[in-house]
Amino acid sequence: MCELLGMSASVPTDICFSFSGLRARGGRTGPHKDGWGMAMYRDGDVWAIHDPRPSADSDMAEVMSHASLKCDIVISHIRQANVGAVNLLNTHPFSRFLWDKTWTYAHNGQLENATDLPLVRYHPLGNTDSERAFCWIIEQLQTRFGDQEPSVSDISTRLWQLALQLKSRGVFNMMLSDGVRLYCFCTTKLHWITRRAPFKKATLSDEDVIIDFKEVTTDKDVVTVIATQPLTQDETWNQMQEGELCVFEGGEAVFQNRL
């Protein structure tokens, strides 16, 4: 299956350290060689990059491992294809427009009978079960709440209900963002860690890279990183439970719901 990486931060922060660890799993230390992508939000605006090549071999991924682009929210994905060809259209993350915001989404897992999910307004450009599920989620939100964006509690509760429906079709590990909050749902594997003062050193599990966060942060910074598998070997990560939804804003958990 694929692997996910997300970040929510209280101040614009780069993802270089964490992405370096994820990138190695895209064809070198892991089998996820069927493309990679990243969506980066800053003040609600999003910039996305997609590449159907293995991240371990991609020159663009190499650039992103070192480019200190400061972002509020990041969603990244390395793909091990199960449904759909290996091409640009099927490379996560996917994006759609709702409530004057660009929503971005990535999925790890495989869903049975995804073509049965009814769609009227939103339609996939590629042929993955992941993108169809995303279109269905966005359409269900628009149908339920209309043109008025609901409260974080209402939208989070509805997203949790929709995610549980998709979970009944198979494995549904998801990250979704509107540029303000990062929504994460777990079926099998998702872990997260919140870093805040006093900051310490950390060592990647998949690369020989060590960072001292004290040198690149201030005492007021709060940064939460979410990943399919923990990316560091000397930190304690929180493991999400099956059927759990966590919502992060400004690096802090602002909503949680579980079975």
mmCIF file of C-alpha atoms in Angstrom:
data_model
loop_
_atom_site.group_PDB
_atom_site.id
_atom_site.type_symbol
_atom_site.label_atom_id
_atom_site.label_comp_id
_atom_site.label_asym_id
_atom_site.label_seq_id
_atom_site.Cartn_x
_atom_site.Cartn_y
_atom_site.Cartn_z
ATOM 1 C CA MET A 1 0.000 0.000 0.000
ATOM 2 C CA CYS A 2 0.902 3.676 -0.093
ATOM 3 C CA GLU A 3 2.306 5.880 2.653
ATOM 4 C CA LEU A 4 1.121 9.269 3.852
ATOM 5 C CA LEU A 5 2.825 12.283 5.386
ATOM 6 C CA GLY A 6 1.127 15.343 6.815
ATOM 7 C CA MET A 7 2.067 18.438 8.777
ATOM 8 C CA SER A 8 0.152 21.106 10.680
ATOM 9 C CA ALA A 9 2.133 23.989 12.165
ATOM 10 C CA SER A 10 1.483 27.103 14.220
ATOM 11 C CA VAL A 11 3.966 29.061 12.103
ATOM 12 C CA PRO A 12 5.119 28.464 8.522
ATOM 13 C CA THR A 13 7.507 25.496 8.663
ATOM 14 C CA ASP A 14 9.349 23.439 6.077
ATOM 15 C CA ILE A 15 8.834 19.694 5.651
ATOM 16 C CA CYS A 16 12.370 18.874 4.449
ATOM 17 C CA PHE A 17 13.413 16.619 7.344
ATOM 18 C CA SER A 18 10.260 14.500 7.384
ATOM 19 C CA PHE A 19 9.973 14.327 3.599
ATOM 20 C CA SER A 20 13.550 13.065 3.347
ATOM 21 C CA GLY A 21 12.520 10.077 5.459
ATOM 22 C CA LEU A 22 9.337 9.456 3.472
ATOM 23 C CA ARG A 23 11.096 9.894 0.136
ATOM 24 C CA ALA A 24 13.515 7.041 0.886
ATOM 25 C CA ARG A 25 10.574 4.661 1.213
ATOM 26 C CA GLY A 26 9.507 5.473 -2.333
ATOM 27 C CA GLY A 27 11.581 2.804 -4.056
ATOM 28 C CA ARG A 28 14.688 2.464 -1.880
ATOM 29 C CA THR A 29 13.815 1.432 1.691
ATOM 30 C CA GLY A 30 10.204 0.682 0.753
ATOM 31 C CA PRO A 31 8.183 -0.582 -2.238
ATOM 32 C CA HIS A 32 6.180 2.592 -2.879
ATOM 33 C CA LYS A 33 7.716 3.353 -6.273
ATOM 34 C CA ASP A 34 4.647 4.301 -8.329
ATOM 35 C CA GLY A 35 4.768 8.061 -7.979
ATOM 36 C CA TRP A 36 4.688 10.741 -5.326
ATOM 37 C CA GLY A 37 3.082 14.077 -4.713
ATOM 38 C CA MET A 38 2.895 16.932 -2.242
ATOM 39 C CA ALA A 39 0.416 19.740 -1.525
ATOM 40 C CA MET A 40 1.614 22.710 0.531
ATOM 41 C CA TYR A 41 -0.644 25.392 2.033
ATOM 42 C CA ARG A 42 0.412 28.897 3.049
ATOM 43 C CA ASP A 43 -2.257 31.359 4.231
ATOM 44 C CA GLY A 44 -4.953 29.213 2.632
ATOM 45 C CA ASP A 45 -3.322 29.107 -0.804
ATOM 46 C CA VAL A 46 -2.037 25.769 -2.064
ATOM 47 C CA TRP A 47 0.840 24.737 -4.286
ATOM 48 C CA ALA A 48 0.995 21.128 -5.454
ATOM 49 C CA ILE A 49 3.589 18.981 -7.204
ATOM 50 C CA HIS A 50 3.021 15.535 -8.734
ATOM 51 C CA ASP A 51 5.499 13.077 -10.207
ATOM 52 C CA PRO A 52 4.692 9.507 -11.375
ATOM 53 C CA ARG A 53 8.352 8.494 -10.909
ATOM 54 C CA PRO A 54 9.642 6.857 -7.705
ATOM 55 C CA SER A 55 10.380 9.510 -5.104
ATOM 56 C CA ALA A 56 13.723 7.877 -4.312
ATOM 57 C CA ASP A 57 14.846 8.515 -7.908
ATOM 58 C CA SER A 58 13.036 11.785 -8.608
ATOM 59 C CA ASP A 59 15.074 14.946 -9.103
ATOM 60 C CA MET A 60 12.016 16.959 -8.056
ATOM 61 C CA ALA A 61 11.802 14.974 -4.825
ATOM 62 C CA GLU A 62 15.488 15.674 -4.269
ATOM 63 C CA VAL A 63 14.777 19.392 -4.564
ATOM 64 C CA MET A 64 11.857 19.160 -2.122
ATOM 65 C CA SER A 65 14.081 17.371 0.384
ATOM 66 C CA HIS A 66 16.224 20.492 0.619
ATOM 67 C CA ALA A 67 13.971 23.406 -0.389
ATOM 68 C CA SER A 68 13.012 25.296 2.745
ATOM 69 C CA LEU A 69 9.515 26.247 1.625
ATOM 70 C CA LYS A 70 7.637 27.412 4.715
ATOM 71 C CA CYS A 71 4.095 26.043 4.899
ATOM 72 C CA ASP A 72 1.194 25.904 7.361
ATOM 73 C CA ILE A 73 -0.133 22.523 6.212
ATOM 74 C CA VAL A 74 1.386 19.774 4.069
ATOM 75 C CA ILE A 75 -0.036 16.559 2.622
ATOM 76 C CA SER A 76 2.369 14.199 0.851
ATOM 77 C CA HIS A 77 1.931 10.704 -0.587
ATOM 78 C CA ILE A 78 4.105 7.958 -2.044
ATOM 79 C CA ARG A 79 2.207 5.407 -4.100
ATOM 80 C CA GLN A 80 2.242 1.656 -4.446
ATOM 81 C CA ALA A 81 -0.358 1.202 -7.173
ATOM 82 C CA ASN A 82 -3.248 -1.203 -6.638
ATOM 83 C CA VAL A 83 -6.032 0.397 -8.672
ATOM 84 C CA GLY A 84 -5.330 2.561 -11.705
ATOM 85 C CA ALA A 85 -2.342 2.990 -13.982
ATOM 86 C CA VAL A 86 0.916 4.618 -12.930
ATOM 87 C CA ASN A 87 0.526 8.056 -14.459
ATOM 88 C CA LEU A 88 0.175 11.720 -13.553
ATOM 89 C CA LEU A 89 -3.627 11.725 -13.266
ATOM 90 C CA ASN A 90 -3.539 8.932 -10.684
ATOM 91 C CA THR A 91 -0.819 10.534 -8.548
ATOM 92 C CA HIS A 92 -1.987 11.863 -5.168
ATOM 93 C CA PRO A 93 -2.801 14.320 -3.644
ATOM 94 C CA PHE A 94 -6.058 15.223 -5.405
ATOM 95 C CA SER A 95 -7.794 18.603 -5.143
ATOM 96 C CA ARG A 96 -11.316 19.995 -5.483
ATOM 97 C CA PHE A 97 -12.948 23.366 -4.765
ATOM 98 C CA LEU A 98 -15.626 23.753 -2.075
ATOM 99 C CA TRP A 99 -16.770 26.730 0.037
ATOM 100 C CA ASP A 100 -14.262 29.031 -1.652
ATOM 101 C CA LYS A 101 -11.394 26.781 -0.571
ATOM 102 C CA THR A 102 -9.171 24.263 -2.324
ATOM 103 C CA TRP A 103 -9.532 20.920 -0.553
ATOM 104 C CA THR A 104 -6.666 18.474 -0.918
ATOM 105 C CA TYR A 105 -6.744 14.745 -0.168
ATOM 106 C CA ALA A 106 -4.569 11.630 -0.182
ATOM 107 C CA HIS A 107 -5.489 8.041 0.636
ATOM 108 C CA ASN A 108 -3.702 4.873 1.649
ATOM 109 C CA GLY A 109 -5.576 1.610 1.153
ATOM 110 C CA GLN A 110 -7.891 -0.144 -1.231
ATOM 111 C CA LEU A 111 -11.693 0.077 -1.421
ATOM 112 C CA GLU A 112 -14.066 -2.543 -2.770
ATOM 113 C CA ASN A 113 -16.691 -1.513 -5.323
ATOM 114 C CA ALA A 114 -15.639 2.130 -5.262
ATOM 115 C CA THR A 115 -17.336 2.641 -8.630
ATOM 116 C CA ASP A 116 -20.640 2.185 -6.800
ATOM 117 C CA LEU A 117 -20.133 5.461 -4.933
ATOM 118 C CA PRO A 118 -22.685 7.820 -6.509
ATOM 119 C CA LEU A 119 -21.396 11.027 -8.081
ATOM 120 C CA VAL A 120 -23.325 13.881 -9.677
ATOM 121 C CA ARG A 121 -21.319 17.084 -9.407
ATOM 122 C CA TYR A 122 -17.727 15.993 -8.747
ATOM 123 C CA HIS A 123 -15.980 13.422 -10.935
ATOM 124 C CA PRO A 124 -12.486 11.852 -10.936
ATOM 125 C CA LEU A 125 -9.979 12.724 -13.618
ATOM 126 C CA GLY A 126 -8.064 9.459 -13.179
ATOM 127 C CA ASN A 127 -9.279 5.929 -12.508
ATOM 128 C CA THR A 128 -8.320 5.215 -8.894
ATOM 129 C CA ASP A 129 -10.658 4.194 -6.105
ATOM 130 C CA SER A 130 -8.942 6.868 -4.015
ATOM 131 C CA GLU A 131 -9.954 9.810 -6.186
ATOM 132 C CA ARG A 132 -13.506 8.540 -6.581
ATOM 133 C CA ALA A 133 -13.825 8.306 -2.789
ATOM 134 C CA PHE A 134 -12.545 11.883 -2.515
ATOM 135 C CA CYS A 135 -15.106 13.155 -5.027
ATOM 136 C CA TRP A 136 -17.812 11.317 -3.097
ATOM 137 C CA ILE A 137 -16.712 12.891 0.196
ATOM 138 C CA ILE A 138 -16.717 16.418 -1.231
ATOM 139 C CA GLU A 139 -20.104 15.848 -2.860
ATOM 140 C CA GLN A 140 -21.569 14.467 0.351
ATOM 141 C CA LEU A 141 -20.331 17.512 2.269
ATOM 142 C CA GLN A 142 -21.810 19.887 -0.289
ATOM 143 C CA THR A 143 -25.112 17.995 -0.278
ATOM 144 C CA ARG A 144 -25.321 17.953 3.515
ATOM 145 C CA PHE A 145 -24.310 21.554 4.239
ATOM 146 C CA GLY A 146 -25.062 23.385 1.004
ATOM 147 C CA ASP A 147 -23.156 26.556 0.226
ATOM 148 C CA GLN A 148 -22.577 27.518 3.864
ATOM 149 C CA GLU A 149 -19.461 26.113 5.491
ATOM 150 C CA PRO A 150 -20.335 24.452 8.818
ATOM 151 C CA SER A 151 -18.528 24.627 12.147
ATOM 152 C CA VAL A 152 -15.409 22.543 12.710
ATOM 153 C CA SER A 153 -17.398 20.263 15.005
ATOM 154 C CA ASP A 154 -20.150 19.670 12.439
ATOM 155 C CA ILE A 155 -17.831 19.087 9.516
ATOM 156 C CA SER A 156 -15.522 16.854 11.559
ATOM 157 C CA THR A 157 -18.427 14.733 12.766
ATOM 158 C CA ARG A 158 -19.761 14.386 9.228
ATOM 159 C CA LEU A 159 -16.313 13.511 7.865
ATOM 160 C CA TRP A 160 -15.950 10.848 10.539
ATOM 161 C CA GLN A 161 -19.304 9.345 9.520
ATOM 162 C CA LEU A 162 -18.334 9.344 5.832
ATOM 163 C CA ALA A 163 -14.925 7.852 6.580
ATOM 164 C CA LEU A 164 -16.542 5.018 8.524
ATOM 165 C CA GLN A 165 -18.710 4.250 5.495
ATOM 166 C CA LEU A 166 -15.615 4.055 3.303
ATOM 167 C CA LYS A 167 -13.832 1.980 5.943
ATOM 168 C CA SER A 168 -16.582 -0.622 5.544
ATOM 169 C CA ARG A 169 -15.354 -1.087 1.953
ATOM 170 C CA GLY A 170 -11.737 -1.853 2.885
ATOM 171 C CA VAL A 171 -8.698 0.036 4.118
ATOM 172 C CA PHE A 172 -9.205 3.783 4.355
ATOM 173 C CA ASN A 173 -6.348 5.805 5.827
ATOM 174 C CA MET A 174 -6.862 9.412 4.766
ATOM 175 C CA MET A 175 -5.558 12.949 4.983
ATOM 176 C CA LEU A 176 -7.733 15.882 3.930
ATOM 177 C CA SER A 177 -7.217 19.629 4.267
ATOM 178 C CA ASP A 178 -8.942 22.905 3.423
ATOM 179 C CA GLY A 179 -5.835 24.969 4.144
ATOM 180 C CA VAL A 180 -6.953 25.730 7.704
ATOM 181 C CA ARG A 181 -7.270 22.297 9.287
ATOM 182 C CA LEU A 182 -5.783 18.882 8.570
ATOM 183 C CA TYR A 183 -8.220 15.967 8.927
ATOM 184 C CA CYS A 184 -6.728 12.488 9.420
ATOM 185 C CA PHE A 185 -8.665 9.206 9.558
ATOM 186 C CA CYS A 186 -7.154 5.840 10.412
ATOM 187 C CA THR A 187 -8.232 2.327 9.506
ATOM 188 C CA THR A 188 -4.922 0.498 9.957
ATOM 189 C CA LYS A 189 -1.822 2.691 10.274
ATOM 190 C CA LEU A 190 -1.363 6.361 11.095
ATOM 191 C CA HIS A 191 0.975 7.871 13.691
ATOM 192 C CA TRP A 192 1.518 11.442 14.842
ATOM 193 C CA ILE A 193 3.888 13.467 16.968
ATOM 194 C CA THR A 194 3.620 17.047 18.225
ATOM 195 C CA ARG A 195 6.892 18.900 18.694
ATOM 196 C CA ARG A 196 7.028 21.926 20.975
ATOM 197 C CA ALA A 197 9.492 23.542 23.360
ATOM 198 C CA PRO A 198 11.773 22.306 24.749
ATOM 199 C CA PHE A 199 12.820 20.987 21.341
ATOM 200 C CA LYS A 200 15.274 18.099 21.014
ATOM 201 C CA LYS A 201 17.282 16.255 18.386
ATOM 202 C CA ALA A 202 15.707 13.622 16.136
ATOM 203 C CA THR A 203 17.140 10.946 13.826
ATOM 204 C CA LEU A 204 15.425 9.610 10.720
ATOM 205 C CA SER A 205 14.809 5.875 10.534
ATOM 206 C CA ASP A 206 15.321 5.619 6.754
ATOM 207 C CA GLU A 207 18.178 8.063 6.226
ATOM 208 C CA ASP A 208 21.351 8.950 8.085
ATOM 209 C CA VAL A 209 20.037 12.393 8.980
ATOM 210 C CA ILE A 210 19.896 14.076 12.396
ATOM 211 C CA ILE A 211 18.327 17.433 13.156
ATOM 212 C CA ASP A 212 18.424 19.557 16.274
ATOM 213 C CA PHE A 213 15.037 21.272 16.298
ATOM 214 C CA LYS A 214 16.267 23.873 18.806
ATOM 215 C CA GLU A 215 18.354 25.374 16.012
ATOM 216 C CA VAL A 216 15.447 25.857 13.600
ATOM 217 C CA THR A 217 12.529 26.771 15.893
ATOM 218 C CA THR A 218 11.406 29.293 18.480
ATOM 219 C CA ASP A 219 9.884 28.566 21.872
ATOM 220 C CA LYS A 220 6.429 29.422 20.522
ATOM 221 C CA ASP A 221 6.468 26.940 17.610
ATOM 222 C CA VAL A 222 4.116 23.951 17.610
ATOM 223 C CA VAL A 223 4.461 21.433 14.784
ATOM 224 C CA THR A 224 2.553 18.181 14.393
ATOM 225 C CA VAL A 225 3.723 15.576 11.861
ATOM 226 C CA ILE A 226 1.504 12.669 10.846
ATOM 227 C CA ALA A 227 2.821 9.620 8.969
ATOM 228 C CA THR A 228 1.801 6.096 8.094
ATOM 229 C CA GLN A 229 4.800 4.781 10.005
ATOM 230 C CA PRO A 230 6.966 6.763 12.464
ATOM 231 C CA LEU A 231 9.756 8.543 10.591
ATOM 232 C CA THR A 232 12.228 8.870 13.470
ATOM 233 C CA GLN A 233 13.923 6.288 15.660
ATOM 234 C CA ASP A 234 14.416 8.293 18.857
ATOM 235 C CA GLU A 235 11.010 9.914 19.425
ATOM 236 C CA THR A 236 7.711 8.585 20.799
ATOM 237 C CA TRP A 237 4.904 8.717 18.253
ATOM 238 C CA ASN A 238 1.184 8.420 19.007
ATOM 239 C CA GLN A 239 -0.584 5.612 17.177
ATOM 240 C CA MET A 240 -4.091 6.379 15.949
ATOM 241 C CA GLN A 241 -6.759 3.771 16.587
ATOM 242 C CA GLU A 242 -8.934 1.985 14.051
ATOM 243 C CA GLY A 243 -11.876 4.225 13.183
ATOM 244 C CA GLU A 244 -10.338 7.345 14.726
ATOM 245 C CA LEU A 245 -10.494 10.836 13.237
ATOM 246 C CA CYS A 246 -8.015 13.501 14.398
ATOM 247 C CA VAL A 247 -8.235 17.123 13.310
ATOM 248 C CA PHE A 248 -5.237 19.449 13.631
ATOM 249 C CA GLU A 249 -5.140 23.227 13.384
ATOM 250 C CA GLY A 250 -2.050 25.302 14.005
ATOM 251 C CA GLY A 251 -0.201 22.195 15.155
ATOM 252 C CA GLU A 252 -2.754 21.392 17.865
ATOM 253 C CA ALA A 253 -5.377 18.629 17.967
ATOM 254 C CA VAL A 254 -8.738 20.446 17.927
ATOM 255 C CA PHE A 255 -11.108 17.502 17.425
ATOM 256 C CA GLN A 256 -10.939 13.748 17.917
ATOM 257 C CA ASN A 257 -13.567 11.066 17.452
ATOM 258 C CA ARG A 258 -13.229 7.296 17.557
ATOM 259 C CA LEU A 259 -15.278 4.122 17.679
#
